[in-house]
Structure formats: structure tokens, C-alpha cells
Coordinates of C-alpha atoms and ligand atoms in Angstrom, one line a residue:
Chain H
X259 CA 186.6 113.9 -4.0
X260 CA 186.2 114.8 -8.1
X261 CA 189.4 115.9 -8.7
X262 CA 190.8 112.4 -7.2
X263 CA 191.6 110.0 -10.1
X264 CA 189.8 106.7 -10.1
X265 CA 190.7 104.0 -8.1
X266 CA 190.3 101.8 -11.0
X267 CA 190.4 102.7 -14.7
X268 CA 189.5 99.8 -17.4
X269 CA 190.4 100.7 -20.9
X270 CA 189.4 98.1 -23.9
X271 CA 189.3 94.9 -21.9
X272 CA 188.7 92.0 -23.7
X273 CA 189.2 88.4 -22.8
X274 CA 189.0 85.4 -25.3
X275 CA 189.0 81.8 -24.3
X276 CA 190.7 79.5 -26.8
X277 CA 188.8 76.4 -27.1
X278 CA 189.9 73.1 -28.8
X279 CA 189.2 73.1 -32.3
X280 CA 190.4 76.8 -32.6
X281 CA 187.2 78.2 -31.6
X282 CA 187.1 81.5 -29.7
X283 CA 184.7 82.4 -26.8
X284 CA 184.4 86.1 -26.5
X285 CA 183.5 86.5 -22.7
X286 CA 184.5 90.1 -22.5
X287 CA 185.1 92.6 -25.1
X288 CA 186.2 96.2 -25.3
X289 CA 185.1 97.1 -21.5
X290 CA 185.7 100.4 -20.5
X291 CA 184.7 102.0 -17.2
X292 CA 186.2 104.0 -14.3
X293 CA 185.3 103.5 -10.4
X294 CA 186.1 106.8 -8.4
X295 CA 187.3 107.0 -4.7
X296 CA 184.0 106.5 -2.6
X297 CA 182.1 105.0 -5.3
X298 CA 180.1 101.9 -5.9
X299 CA 179.7 100.7 -9.5
X300 CA 177.1 97.8 -9.9
X301 CA 177.7 95.3 -12.6
X302 CA 174.8 93.3 -13.8
X303 CA 173.7 91.4 -16.5
X304 CA 172.5 88.2 -17.9
X305 CA 173.9 85.0 -16.6
X306 CA 177.0 83.8 -18.9
X307 CA 177.6 87.2 -19.9
X308 CA 181.0 87.5 -18.6
X309 CA 180.8 89.4 -15.4
X310 CA 182.7 86.9 -13.5
X311 CA 185.3 86.5 -16.2
X312 CA 186.0 90.2 -16.0
X313 CA 186.2 90.0 -12.3
X314 CA 188.9 87.1 -12.7
X315 CA 190.8 89.4 -15.0
X316 CA 191.5 92.1 -12.6
X317 CA 192.5 89.6 -10.4
X318 CA 194.9 87.5 -12.6
X319 CA 192.8 84.6 -11.8
X320 CA 192.0 83.5 -15.5
X321 CA 192.7 80.0 -16.8
X322 CA 195.3 79.1 -18.9
X323 CA 193.4 79.0 -22.1
X324 CA 192.6 82.9 -21.7
X325 CA 193.9 85.8 -23.6
X326 CA 193.4 89.4 -22.4
X327 CA 193.8 92.9 -24.3
X328 CA 193.7 96.4 -23.1
X329 CA 194.4 97.9 -19.7
X330 CA 192.8 97.9 -16.1
X331 CA 194.8 100.3 -14.0
X332 CA 194.9 100.2 -10.3
X333 CA 196.8 103.2 -9.6
X334 CA 200.1 103.2 -11.7
X335 CA 199.7 99.1 -11.8
X336 CA 198.2 97.5 -15.0
X337 CA 196.4 94.3 -13.6
X338 CA 196.6 92.8 -16.9
X339 CA 200.2 92.7 -17.6
X340 CA 201.2 92.6 -13.8
X341 CA 203.1 88.9 -13.2
X342 CA 201.7 86.6 -10.8
X343 CA 204.1 87.6 -8.1
X344 CA 203.1 90.8 -8.2
X345 CA 199.5 89.9 -8.3
X346 CA 200.1 87.3 -5.1
X347 CA 202.2 89.5 -3.1
X348 CA 200.8 93.0 -3.5
X349 CA 197.4 92.7 -5.5
X350 CA 194.9 90.3 -4.2
X351 CA 193.8 91.0 -0.5
X352 CA 196.0 94.2 -0.5
X353 CA 195.1 96.3 -3.3
X354 CA 191.9 94.4 -4.3
X355 CA 189.8 92.9 -1.5
X356 CA 187.8 90.1 -2.9
X357 CA 184.2 89.0 -1.3
X358 CA 183.6 85.7 -2.7
X359 CA 180.5 84.4 -4.4
X360 CA 180.4 81.5 -2.4
X361 CA 181.9 82.1 1.1
X362 CA 181.7 78.4 2.2
X363 CA 184.3 77.6 -0.4
X364 CA 186.7 80.5 0.7
X365 CA 186.7 79.7 4.1
X366 CA 189.2 76.9 5.6
X367 CA 186.9 74.2 6.8
X368 CA 189.1 72.8 9.5
X369 CA 190.1 76.1 11.2
X370 CA 188.1 78.5 13.3
X371 CA 187.1 82.0 12.3
X372 CA 189.4 83.7 14.8
X373 CA 192.2 81.6 13.3
X374 CA 191.4 82.4 9.9
X375 CA 191.1 86.2 10.4
X376 CA 194.4 86.2 12.5
X377 CA 196.3 84.7 10.0
X378 CA 195.1 87.1 7.3
X379 CA 195.9 90.1 9.4
X380 CA 199.5 88.7 10.0
X381 CA 199.9 88.1 6.2
X382 CA 198.4 91.2 5.2
X383 CA 199.1 94.0 7.6
X384 CA 202.3 95.0 9.8
X385 CA 200.5 93.8 12.9
X386 CA 202.8 91.6 15.2
X387 CA 202.4 89.7 18.4
X388 CA 199.5 87.4 19.8
X389 CA 197.6 90.0 21.7
X390 CA 197.7 92.5 18.7
X391 CA 196.7 90.0 16.0
X392 CA 193.9 89.3 18.2
X393 CA 192.6 92.9 18.6
X394 CA 192.7 93.4 15.0
X395 CA 191.1 90.0 14.1
X396 CA 188.2 91.2 16.3
X397 CA 188.3 94.7 14.8
X398 CA 188.1 93.2 11.5
X399 CA 185.2 91.0 12.6
X400 CA 183.4 93.8 14.0
X401 CA 183.3 95.8 10.8
X402 CA 181.7 93.4 8.8
X403 CA 179.4 92.8 11.5
X404 CA 180.4 89.2 12.4
X405 CA 179.3 88.3 16.1
X406 CA 182.4 88.1 18.4
X407 CA 180.9 85.1 20.2
X408 CA 180.9 83.2 17.0
X409 CA 184.5 83.8 16.2
X410 CA 185.6 80.5 17.8
X411 CA 183.3 78.5 15.5
X412 CA 184.2 76.5 12.3
X413 CA 182.9 77.6 9.0
X414 CA 180.3 74.4 8.9
X415 CA 178.9 75.7 12.2
X416 CA 177.9 79.0 10.5
X417 CA 174.6 80.1 8.7
X418 CA 174.9 81.1 5.1
X419 CA 174.6 84.7 6.0
X420 CA 177.3 84.2 9.0
X421 CA 179.9 82.6 6.7
X422 CA 179.0 85.8 4.2
X423 CA 180.1 88.0 7.1
X424 CA 183.2 85.8 7.7
X425 CA 184.2 86.2 4.3
X426 CA 183.5 89.7 4.2
X427 CA 185.7 90.6 7.4
X428 CA 188.1 88.6 5.7
X429 CA 188.3 90.9 2.7
X430 CA 188.2 94.0 4.5
X431 CA 191.5 93.1 6.6
X432 CA 193.9 94.4 4.1
X433 CA 191.9 97.6 3.7
X434 CA 192.5 97.4 0.2
X435 CA 191.4 100.6 -2.2
X436 CA 189.3 98.4 -4.3
X437 CA 186.6 95.9 -3.2
X438 CA 185.6 93.4 -5.8
X439 CA 182.3 91.6 -4.5
X440 CA 181.3 88.8 -7.2
X441 CA 177.5 88.1 -6.1
X442 CA 178.3 88.9 -2.2
X443 CA 174.4 88.3 -1.4
X444 CA 173.4 85.3 -3.0
X445 CA 171.5 83.0 -1.2
X446 CA 170.8 85.5 1.8
X447 CA 167.4 86.6 2.9
X448 CA 166.3 90.2 2.3
X449 CA 167.3 91.2 5.7
X450 CA 170.9 89.9 5.3
X451 CA 171.1 91.0 2.1
X452 CA 170.2 94.7 3.2
X453 CA 172.9 94.3 5.9
X454 CA 175.7 92.8 4.1
X455 CA 175.0 95.4 1.2
X456 CA 174.9 98.5 3.7
X457 CA 178.4 97.0 5.3
X458 CA 180.0 96.9 1.8
X459 CA 178.7 100.6 1.4
X460 CA 179.9 102.0 4.9
X461 CA 183.3 100.6 3.7
X462 CA 183.5 102.5 0.6
X463 CA 182.0 105.7 2.5
X464 CA 184.8 105.5 4.8
X465 CA 187.9 106.8 3.0
X466 CA 190.3 105.0 5.3
X467 CA 193.8 105.4 6.5
X468 CA 195.2 108.4 4.9
X469 CA 191.9 109.5 3.2
X470 CA 192.6 108.1 -0.2
X471 CA 189.1 106.9 -0.8
X472 CA 187.8 103.3 -1.3
X473 CA 185.9 101.9 -4.1
X474 CA 183.5 98.9 -4.7
X475 CA 182.9 96.9 -7.9
X476 CA 179.9 94.7 -7.0
X477 CA 178.9 92.1 -9.5
X478 CA 175.4 91.2 -8.7
X479 CA 172.2 89.7 -10.0
X480 CA 170.2 91.1 -7.0
X481 CA 168.7 94.3 -8.6
X482 CA 167.2 95.5 -5.2
X483 CA 170.8 95.2 -3.5
X484 CA 172.4 97.1 -6.5
X485 CA 169.7 100.0 -6.2
X486 CA 170.2 99.9 -2.8
X487 CA 173.8 100.8 -2.3
X488 CA 175.1 101.8 -6.1
X489 CA 176.3 105.2 -7.3
X490 CA 176.4 104.0 -11.0
X491 CA 175.3 100.8 -12.8
X492 CA 177.2 98.9 -15.7
X493 CA 174.8 96.7 -17.6
X494 CA 176.5 93.7 -19.7
X495 CA 175.2 91.8 -22.6
X496 CA 177.2 89.4 -24.4
X497 CA 180.6 90.2 -22.9
X498 CA 179.9 94.2 -23.9
X499 CA 179.3 97.0 -21.4
X500 CA 175.9 98.0 -23.1
X501 CA 174.9 100.8 -21.0
X502 CA 176.7 102.8 -18.1
X503 CA 174.0 104.7 -16.1
X504 CA 173.3 106.7 -12.9
X505 CA 171.7 104.4 -10.6
X506 CA 169.0 106.5 -9.5
X507 CA 167.9 107.2 -12.9
X508 CA 168.4 104.0 -13.9
X509 CA 166.1 102.3 -11.2
X510 CA 163.7 105.1 -11.1
X511 CA 163.0 107.5 -13.5
X512 CA 163.5 108.1 -16.6
X513 CA 164.7 104.3 -16.4
X514 CA 167.2 102.2 -18.4
X515 CA 167.7 103.4 -22.1
X516 CA 169.5 100.5 -23.5
X517 CA 166.5 98.0 -24.6
X518 CA 168.3 95.2 -22.8
X519 CA 168.4 96.6 -19.5
X520 CA 164.6 97.6 -19.9
X521 CA 164.0 93.9 -20.6
X522 CA 166.1 93.0 -17.6
X523 CA 164.2 95.0 -15.2
X524 CA 160.6 94.1 -16.5
X525 CA 161.7 90.5 -15.6
X526 CA 161.7 91.2 -12.0
X527 CA 158.9 89.4 -10.1
X528 CA 157.6 92.6 -8.7
X529 CA 157.5 94.1 -12.4
X530 CA 156.4 92.4 -15.4
X531 CA 158.1 88.9 -14.8
X532 CA 158.4 88.2 -18.2
X533 CA 161.8 86.9 -19.2
X534 CA 163.6 88.7 -22.2
X535 CA 162.3 86.3 -25.3
X536 CA 164.8 84.2 -26.9
X537 CA 167.9 83.0 -26.0
X538 CA 171.2 84.4 -24.8
X539 CA 173.6 84.3 -27.6
X540 CA 176.6 81.8 -28.1
X541 CA 179.7 83.8 -27.2
X542 CA 181.7 81.6 -29.5
X543 CA 179.8 82.8 -32.4
X544 CA 178.4 86.4 -32.1
X545 CA 176.6 88.2 -34.8
X546 CA 178.3 91.3 -36.6
X547 CA 176.4 94.2 -35.1
X548 CA 174.5 94.3 -32.1
X549 CA 174.6 91.0 -30.1
X550 CA 171.0 91.9 -28.7
X551 CA 169.1 92.4 -32.0
X552 CA 167.9 88.8 -32.3
X553 CA 165.6 89.5 -29.1
X554 CA 165.3 93.2 -29.7
X555 CA 161.8 94.8 -30.5
X556 CA 163.3 97.9 -31.4
X557 CA 166.0 96.2 -34.0
X558 CA 166.2 97.6 -37.4
X559 CA 168.5 96.8 -40.4
X560 CA 170.9 99.2 -39.0
X561 CA 171.6 96.9 -35.8
X562 CA 173.3 94.6 -38.2
X563 CA 176.4 97.4 -38.0
X564 CA 178.1 97.9 -34.6
X565 CA 176.5 100.1 -32.3
X566 CA 178.1 103.4 -31.4
X567 CA 180.1 103.5 -28.6
X568 CA 179.5 105.4 -25.4
X569 CA 177.2 105.3 -22.5
X570 CA 174.5 103.5 -24.5
X571 CA 175.6 101.0 -27.1
X572 CA 172.3 101.0 -29.0
X573 CA 171.3 102.5 -32.4
X574 CA 167.9 103.1 -31.2
X575 CA 168.2 103.8 -27.3
X576 CA 164.9 104.7 -25.5
X577 CA 165.0 108.5 -24.8
X578 CA 163.5 109.9 -21.9
X579 CA 160.5 111.5 -24.0
X580 CA 159.2 107.8 -24.9
X581 CA 159.7 106.4 -21.5
X582 CA 157.2 109.1 -20.4
X583 CA 154.8 108.5 -23.3
Chain K
X41 CA 149.7 63.8 -3.6
X42 CA 152.4 64.6 -1.2
X43 CA 151.8 64.9 2.5
X44 CA 154.3 65.6 5.3
X45 CA 153.4 65.0 9.0
X46 CA 155.1 66.2 11.8
X47 CA 158.7 66.1 10.3
X48 CA 161.5 66.3 12.4
X49 CA 164.9 66.2 10.7
X50 CA 168.5 67.2 10.9
X51 CA 171.8 66.1 10.9
X52 CA 172.8 65.6 14.4
X53 CA 170.3 63.5 16.6
X54 CA 170.3 65.9 19.4
X55 CA 169.9 69.0 17.4
X56 CA 167.0 68.9 14.6
X57 CA 166.7 71.7 12.2
X58 CA 163.5 71.0 11.2
X59 CA 160.8 70.3 14.2
X60 CA 157.3 68.9 13.9
X61 CA 156.6 70.4 10.5
X62 CA 153.6 69.4 8.4
X63 CA 152.9 70.3 4.9
X64 CA 150.9 69.0 2.1
X65 CA 151.2 69.5 -1.9
X66 CA 147.8 68.5 -3.7
X67 CA 148.5 66.9 -6.8
X68 CA 148.9 69.6 -9.7
X69 CA 149.2 72.2 -7.1
X70 CA 152.2 74.6 -6.6
X71 CA 153.0 75.5 -3.3
X72 CA 155.8 78.3 -2.4
X73 CA 157.5 77.8 1.1
X74 CA 159.1 80.9 2.5
X75 CA 161.3 81.1 5.1
X76 CA 164.6 83.3 6.4
X77 CA 168.0 81.9 5.5
X78 CA 169.1 78.8 7.7
X79 CA 165.7 78.0 9.1
X80 CA 165.8 74.3 7.8
X81 CA 163.6 74.8 4.5
X82 CA 166.4 73.1 2.4
X83 CA 166.4 70.2 4.6
X84 CA 162.7 69.8 4.4
X85 CA 162.6 69.8 0.7
X86 CA 165.3 67.2 0.7
X87 CA 163.1 65.0 2.9
X88 CA 160.0 65.7 0.6
X89 CA 162.0 64.6 -2.2
X90 CA 163.1 61.4 -0.3
X91 CA 166.6 62.7 -0.3
X92 CA 166.9 62.9 3.4
X93 CA 165.6 60.5 6.0
X94 CA 163.8 62.6 8.9
X95 CA 164.4 61.6 12.4
X96 CA 160.4 61.2 13.0
X97 CA 157.4 62.0 11.2
X98 CA 155.3 60.5 8.1
X99 CA 155.7 61.4 4.6
X100 CA 152.8 60.1 2.3
X101 CA 153.2 60.0 -1.5
X102 CA 149.8 59.5 -3.0
X103 CA 148.4 58.1 0.0
X104 CA 151.1 55.6 0.9
X105 CA 153.6 56.1 3.6
X106 CA 157.2 56.2 2.2
X107 CA 159.5 53.7 4.4
X108 CA 162.9 54.1 2.5
X109 CA 164.7 57.2 1.6
X110 CA 167.4 58.1 -1.0
X111 CA 168.9 55.2 -2.8
X112 CA 166.9 52.3 -1.1
X113 CA 163.4 54.1 -1.8
X114 CA 161.7 52.3 -4.8
X115 CA 162.7 53.5 -8.0
X116 CA 158.8 54.5 -8.9
X117 CA 158.9 56.6 -6.0
X118 CA 162.1 58.1 -6.3
X119 CA 161.5 59.1 -10.1
X120 CA 158.2 60.8 -9.3
X121 CA 160.6 63.5 -8.0
X122 CA 162.6 66.1 -9.8
X123 CA 164.9 68.2 -8.0
X124 CA 166.7 71.5 -8.4
X125 CA 168.8 73.1 -6.1
X126 CA 170.4 76.5 -5.5
X127 CA 174.2 75.7 -5.7
X128 CA 174.3 74.1 -9.5
X129 CA 177.9 73.6 -8.9
X130 CA 177.7 71.1 -6.1
X131 CA 174.9 69.4 -7.7
X132 CA 176.7 68.6 -11.0
X133 CA 179.5 66.0 -11.7
X134 CA 182.5 68.3 -12.9
X135 CA 183.5 65.5 -15.4
X136 CA 180.3 65.5 -17.4
X137 CA 179.4 67.4 -20.4
X138 CA 175.9 69.1 -20.1
X139 CA 174.2 66.5 -22.2
X140 CA 175.3 63.6 -20.1
X141 CA 174.4 65.7 -17.1
X142 CA 171.1 66.0 -18.5
X143 CA 170.8 62.2 -19.5
X144 CA 172.2 60.9 -16.4
X145 CA 168.6 60.1 -15.0
X146 CA 167.8 58.3 -18.4
X147 CA 170.7 56.2 -18.2
X148 CA 170.5 55.5 -14.7
X149 CA 167.0 54.2 -15.0
X150 CA 168.2 51.9 -18.1
X151 CA 166.4 54.5 -20.5
X152 CA 169.7 55.4 -22.3
X153 CA 167.8 54.9 -25.8
X154 CA 165.6 57.8 -25.2
X155 CA 168.6 60.4 -24.4
X156 CA 168.8 61.9 -27.9
X157 CA 165.1 62.6 -28.4
X158 CA 164.6 64.0 -24.9
X159 CA 167.7 65.9 -25.0
X160 CA 166.4 67.3 -28.5
X161 CA 162.9 68.3 -26.4
X162 CA 164.8 69.6 -23.2
X163 CA 167.6 71.9 -24.4
X164 CA 165.3 74.5 -26.1
X165 CA 163.0 74.3 -23.2
X166 CA 165.3 75.4 -20.9
X167 CA 167.3 77.6 -23.1
X168 CA 170.5 75.7 -23.6
X169 CA 172.1 76.5 -27.2
X170 CA 174.1 73.4 -28.6
X171 CA 177.4 74.8 -28.1
X172 CA 176.9 74.6 -24.3
X173 CA 175.6 71.0 -24.5
X174 CA 179.1 69.7 -25.2
X175 CA 180.9 71.7 -22.5
X176 CA 181.7 70.8 -19.0
X177 CA 180.0 72.7 -16.0
X178 CA 183.5 74.5 -15.2
X179 CA 183.0 76.1 -19.0
X180 CA 179.7 77.3 -18.0
X181 CA 178.4 79.9 -16.2
X182 CA 176.1 79.6 -13.1
X183 CA 173.0 80.1 -14.9
X184 CA 173.9 77.9 -17.9
X185 CA 174.5 75.2 -15.4
X186 CA 171.2 75.7 -13.6
X187 CA 169.3 75.4 -17.0
X188 CA 170.9 71.9 -17.2
X189 CA 170.3 71.1 -13.9
X190 CA 166.7 72.0 -14.5
X191 CA 166.8 69.9 -17.6
X192 CA 167.9 67.1 -15.8
X193 CA 165.3 67.0 -13.1
X194 CA 162.6 67.1 -16.0
X195 CA 164.3 64.2 -17.6
X196 CA 162.3 61.7 -16.2
X197 CA 158.9 63.5 -16.5
X198 CA 158.4 63.8 -12.9
X199 CA 155.1 64.3 -11.2
X200 CA 156.5 66.6 -8.6
X201 CA 159.1 69.6 -8.9
X202 CA 161.1 70.4 -5.8
X203 CA 162.8 73.4 -6.4
X204 CA 165.1 74.9 -3.6
X205 CA 166.2 78.4 -4.2
X206 CA 166.4 77.2 -7.8
X207 CA 166.9 80.8 -9.2
X208 CA 169.0 82.7 -6.3
X209 CA 172.2 82.4 -8.5
X210 CA 170.3 84.0 -11.6
X211 CA 169.6 87.2 -13.1
X212 CA 166.0 88.5 -13.3
X213 CA 165.7 87.3 -17.0
X214 CA 167.1 83.9 -16.5
X215 CA 165.1 83.3 -13.4
X216 CA 161.8 84.4 -15.1
X217 CA 162.7 82.2 -18.0
X218 CA 163.4 79.2 -15.8
X219 CA 160.1 79.7 -14.0
X220 CA 158.4 80.0 -17.3
X221 CA 159.9 76.6 -18.3
X222 CA 158.7 75.2 -14.8
X223 CA 155.2 76.3 -15.5
X224 CA 155.1 75.2 -19.5
X225 CA 156.1 71.6 -18.1
X226 CA 153.5 71.7 -15.4
X227 CA 150.8 72.9 -18.0
X228 CA 151.9 70.4 -20.4
X229 CA 151.9 67.3 -17.6
X230 CA 149.8 68.6 -14.8
X231 CA 153.0 68.0 -12.2
X232 CA 153.1 69.6 -8.8
X233 CA 155.5 72.3 -7.5
X234 CA 157.1 72.6 -4.1
X235 CA 159.1 75.9 -4.3
X236 CA 161.3 76.6 -1.8
X237 CA 162.9 80.4 -1.1
X238 CA 162.9 83.8 0.6
X239 CA 162.0 85.8 -2.0
X240 CA 158.3 86.7 -1.3
X241 CA 157.7 88.6 -4.6
X242 CA 159.1 85.6 -6.5
X243 CA 157.1 82.9 -5.0
X244 CA 154.1 85.0 -4.5
X245 CA 154.1 85.7 -8.4
X246 CA 155.2 82.2 -9.2
X247 CA 152.9 79.8 -6.8
X248 CA 149.3 79.1 -6.3
X249 CA 149.8 79.7 -2.6
X250 CA 152.6 80.5 -0.6
X251 CA 153.1 79.2 3.3
X252 CA 155.4 80.8 5.8
X253 CA 157.9 78.6 7.5
X254 CA 156.8 79.7 10.9
X255 CA 153.1 78.8 10.3
X256 CA 154.3 75.1 9.7
X257 CA 155.1 73.8 12.8
Ligands
ATP1358 N1 187.3 78.4 -18.8 C1 186.1 78.8 -19.6 N2 186.5 78.1 -20.8 C2 185.6 78.4 -22.1 N3 184.6 79.4 -21.6 C3 184.5 79.8 -20.5 C4 185.2 79.5 -19.6 N4 184.7 80.2 -18.4 C5 183.7 81.0 -18.4 N5 183.5 80.5 -20.1 C6 182.4 81.5 -20.6 O1 182.4 82.6 -20.7 C7 181.1 83.2 -20.7 C8 181.2 84.2 -19.2 O2 181.0 83.6 -18.1 P1 181.0 84.3 -16.8 O3 181.0 83.2 -15.8 O4 181.9 85.3 -16.4 O5 179.5 84.6 -16.8 P2 178.7 85.7 -15.6 O6 178.3 86.8 -16.4 O7 179.7 85.5 -14.5 O8 177.8 84.7 -15.2 P3 176.8 84.4 -13.8 O9 175.7 85.4 -13.8 O10 175.7 83.0 -14.4 O11 177.5 83.9 -12.7 C9 180.0 82.2 -20.6 O12 179.6 81.9 -21.7 C10 180.9 81.1 -20.1 O13 180.4 79.9 -20.6
SF4_1359 S1 171.2 98.4 -31.6 FE1 169.4 97.7 -32.3 S2 169.1 95.6 -31.9 FE2 170.8 96.6 -30.5 S3 169.6 97.0 -28.5 FE3 169.7 98.9 -29.9 S4 167.8 99.0 -30.9 FE4 168.1 96.6 -30.1
MG1360 MG1 179.3 85.1 -12.2

């Protein structure tokens, strides 16, 4: 598996929003990461830090006032320069399956889950004929643990958890090499979070047809869900990925190394439940150097200069020794 | 201060989602209501905030039964409540800049003159920076919008806050910050809180007491 090339390879990805009056909002800056076949990468970070914008950039769904730079290679295709026609015909649904944040908004209200699944199968696969479509739709539902006896219901007749599974089933239909899940478990109780997360994990563990491997990029606020299924964690702050870490080391011992990541974990109700002091920075007016400096208890004068690139973008990262002390 | 007695409520007459539920929130108290996805706790929260008329049962506010719901409820009863929902986007008018969103309840009650002063107090309380205040909902993230929705809920200085999964869409630090903002407000005003959700660790840490949905009927 290690010898297989990454499913997604992002280099120097930046997104700027041009605002009225000539202001620029730096929503994503210089993101760099890979997602390997069979891997789940969790992207976490403070609200408004640019996670969803990054996802929209990969799908070509940014609004008109956005400018991108860098590259995001999915196989040989650069998602950032691909035209809308390519994105619509070969990327969305086929190369990237999207598990949306609010399933209710993603399902068509006037049609049953079965009819939406069958239509998606017909659009994204070579399956033809009524009986075959019906069987394929049922198989897709089963993969997402959507109960067969609810297939003839309309979206408003589903609980949040079932609507989430319906949306997940739709995302799995195209058997895309990359699954992109933006907050796939929001609003679900712990049991349903675990089940949804496990379904996504199972999908990634199954290399799929031809054994080419599947990968999952999961954006989430739910650190317990991330801990449950992620292999690696990318932490985003003020548009930058400030730490890339092995999930077990990050959530367990020795713990995160970037001061922001540590603050984020300490804010959990089963840890200190203390928010990171201060307010998130204005992405339209970021300071020079480290954007976290104003809120960081380790900041020094050096932090007014750009932190070094690498897996931890910090001048004074925690090292395993002071974590143990 | 708030007493729900044998409330039955729902969206279709013959299929109530809340059946015969009773719950009391004493003045100044914070109560966490825990229940699984889809159990009906949001519906009960809407009844408690006078936003949804129950099919049967009694709601007492300061010992007085409430007889009218929604816009028909008397103003002094309606304004006793501040409500924050999980889905900030569904509860925010997309045409309004965040300042106007926060000011909505003040303007709706003829207190437009207080807007600038109240915004200046509320924005830092909930962690909104000045550049965000002029943006509209589609130009801010979910967390930024939820901060504005909390500010809107606090605008009229309610005596009871109802928070329905207020932090479900938020990262851990923003969640802890909004909980701290609610608690600062309660410490300053003595307001009571009904927080609804399914995160036991969160509600257990946040509230004076938590009750399990199953134990209410
Ligand atoms: N169309 C837009 N125009 C200008 N700014 C925007 C636009 N869309 C998003 N932004 C800004 O870009 C930044 C990143 O937003 P994004 O939605 O990616 O955050 P996020 O990390 O997904 O947050 P959350 O966790 O709350 O969902 C925010 O500061 C937001 O205000
Ligand atoms: S670079 Fe400096 S300010 Fe930034 S996180 Fe590291 S120590 Fe803190
Ligand atoms: Mg987002």
C-alpha cells in the first residue's frame, strides 16, 4: 500500500475572496497535504478557519469572487484548473463522493430515497434496466446501513440520522476514489456518530473495484469521531494547516505539538472545557508572522516572523519531553 | 420560573412527537435535557420558548398559565425568552448583515435607539470582530453565524435562555467560548437556562442538573 501514489495531493493551495472595496479575505493559505489509498485524514480546526472553503475549492464550488492558487492533484487531474464541464461530468460524484454537512438540504424533498438513489446510479454508473437499477440502489442503501424498509419514504419522513445515511448512500454510489465528508456527523447522537463514522471507515478499508484504494478526507468538529476513525489529523488555524500528525499520537500520548492544537483539545468538555483565550483573527487582516500569536502563551518576539514550514508550523512547538513533565 | 406540565405536542394531530412530558426550570437554574437524535427534545424546547403550541398540557411562566403562543403571545412573555437553535443558517435572515440580525429583536420591540450601544456590548461578549458585523450570513462560517445568533438571543436581556444544540456545529473551543458567554450572561443577570442536546459530557459540565428525556414522561 505504501508504494501506491496518493489519491489526493495538495500543494500550495490558497484561496482568496475579493471583497467590495478591494479587501482580500485569506480563507486558505498554502495548504499542503496528501491522502493515501486506504487512509482517512481528519481536517479539524476552529470555526471559520477555512475548512469548508478548502473542500469547496477541491470540488470547484467556490463563489465567483474567489481566486485560487496552487494545485490539487487527483490522479493526473488538477482540480484547481479543471473546467466546470470536467468537474461536473467526471469529478463530482464520480471521482469525489461528497457527504454533505446538511443532508436535508442535499436530498430532493419531493422524491423518495429509492428514486433518488436509482437516478444517481443511472447517472453515475453503467447500470441500466429497471430491475438492475433497483438492485443497485438497494445495494447502495445497504452499504450505508440505510434500512431497506425506509427506501420508499420522502426525506421529511426521515430522522436526522436516517437522512444522513441516505446522503451517505448517495455519496457512495459513484464508488469514487476520494470521499469528502464535511461534518458528516453533525447533530447526530453518539451512537449514530459512531455508526456513521464506522461506515465511512469501512468504505475506505475496502479497496474497491480493481483494488485501486479509496481515501477519505473528513472535515469535522467532532474530535471523538476523528479519534475513532482517522489515521492522521490536519489542524487548520486562520487558513493554514498548522499541524499534521499521526492520529494516535495526537489524541493520545504525547499529544499535539502546536499550541493551538493543544488549546483545541483542552476545550473539550471532558478535558478542561476552557476556550482558547481571545478571538479568532480576521482573515481579511492577518498579522505578519504567526496568526495565533495574540492568543498564544508561548509567543515570543520571534513569532512575528513566519513560522517554519513542516509538520508543525510553530517557532516553539511542544516537544514530547515537556509534555511528559 | 418555567413549568411544563403533561405537554403533548407534534406536527400532526394523531402522531405527537412529545407525549405527556413534564419539566420544571427554577429561576436562575440551569437544566440540561439529554435525549437521543429525533426523540422530540427540540419540539419541547420550542414549546418551552412559546414558539410551538402544544396539543395539550399546561405551561406556567412565573406561575401564570400561558394561553397564547408564537406572535400571539403577549410581548412581555415572549421577550422573557431568548432562543438559540442548532442550525444557525435556518434561523438567520440571509439578507441581513450580522449587526442587523443581532438588532432584530430590539427593532421589533421599538427599541431601535438602543441598537448601537447594545451591539457594542454584545459583539465582544460572543467573540465577533468588527469586520464580521457588516457581513451577511453567506459570508461567514457557521460558527461565526452562531455567535451572532447568541448575541441576538441576548439582545433583549431574556430571563430564560433556551439553547437547542447550540454548539453542535461548532469546534470545541468555540463551543466552550459560547458556553462561557452564556454563563457570564447568567452570572450577571441571574437568568435561567434550558439547554437541550445529546452530549452528556457537555451538558453535565455546563448545567446545574441534567435530566434524561426518558425520565420525563
Ligand atoms: N463567499 C465568501 N465571501 C467572503 N468570505 C467568505 C465567503 N465564504 C466564506 N468566507 C470566509 O472564509 C473563512 C472560512 O470559512 P469556512 O466556511 O471555510 O470556515 P470553516 O472552517 O468551514 O468553519 P465552520 O467550522 O464554522 O464550518 C471565514 O472567515 C468566512 O467568513
Ligand atoms: S509560532 Fe509562536 S505564537 Fe505561533 S503558535 Fe508557535 S509559539 Fe505560539
Ligand atoms: Mg464548515
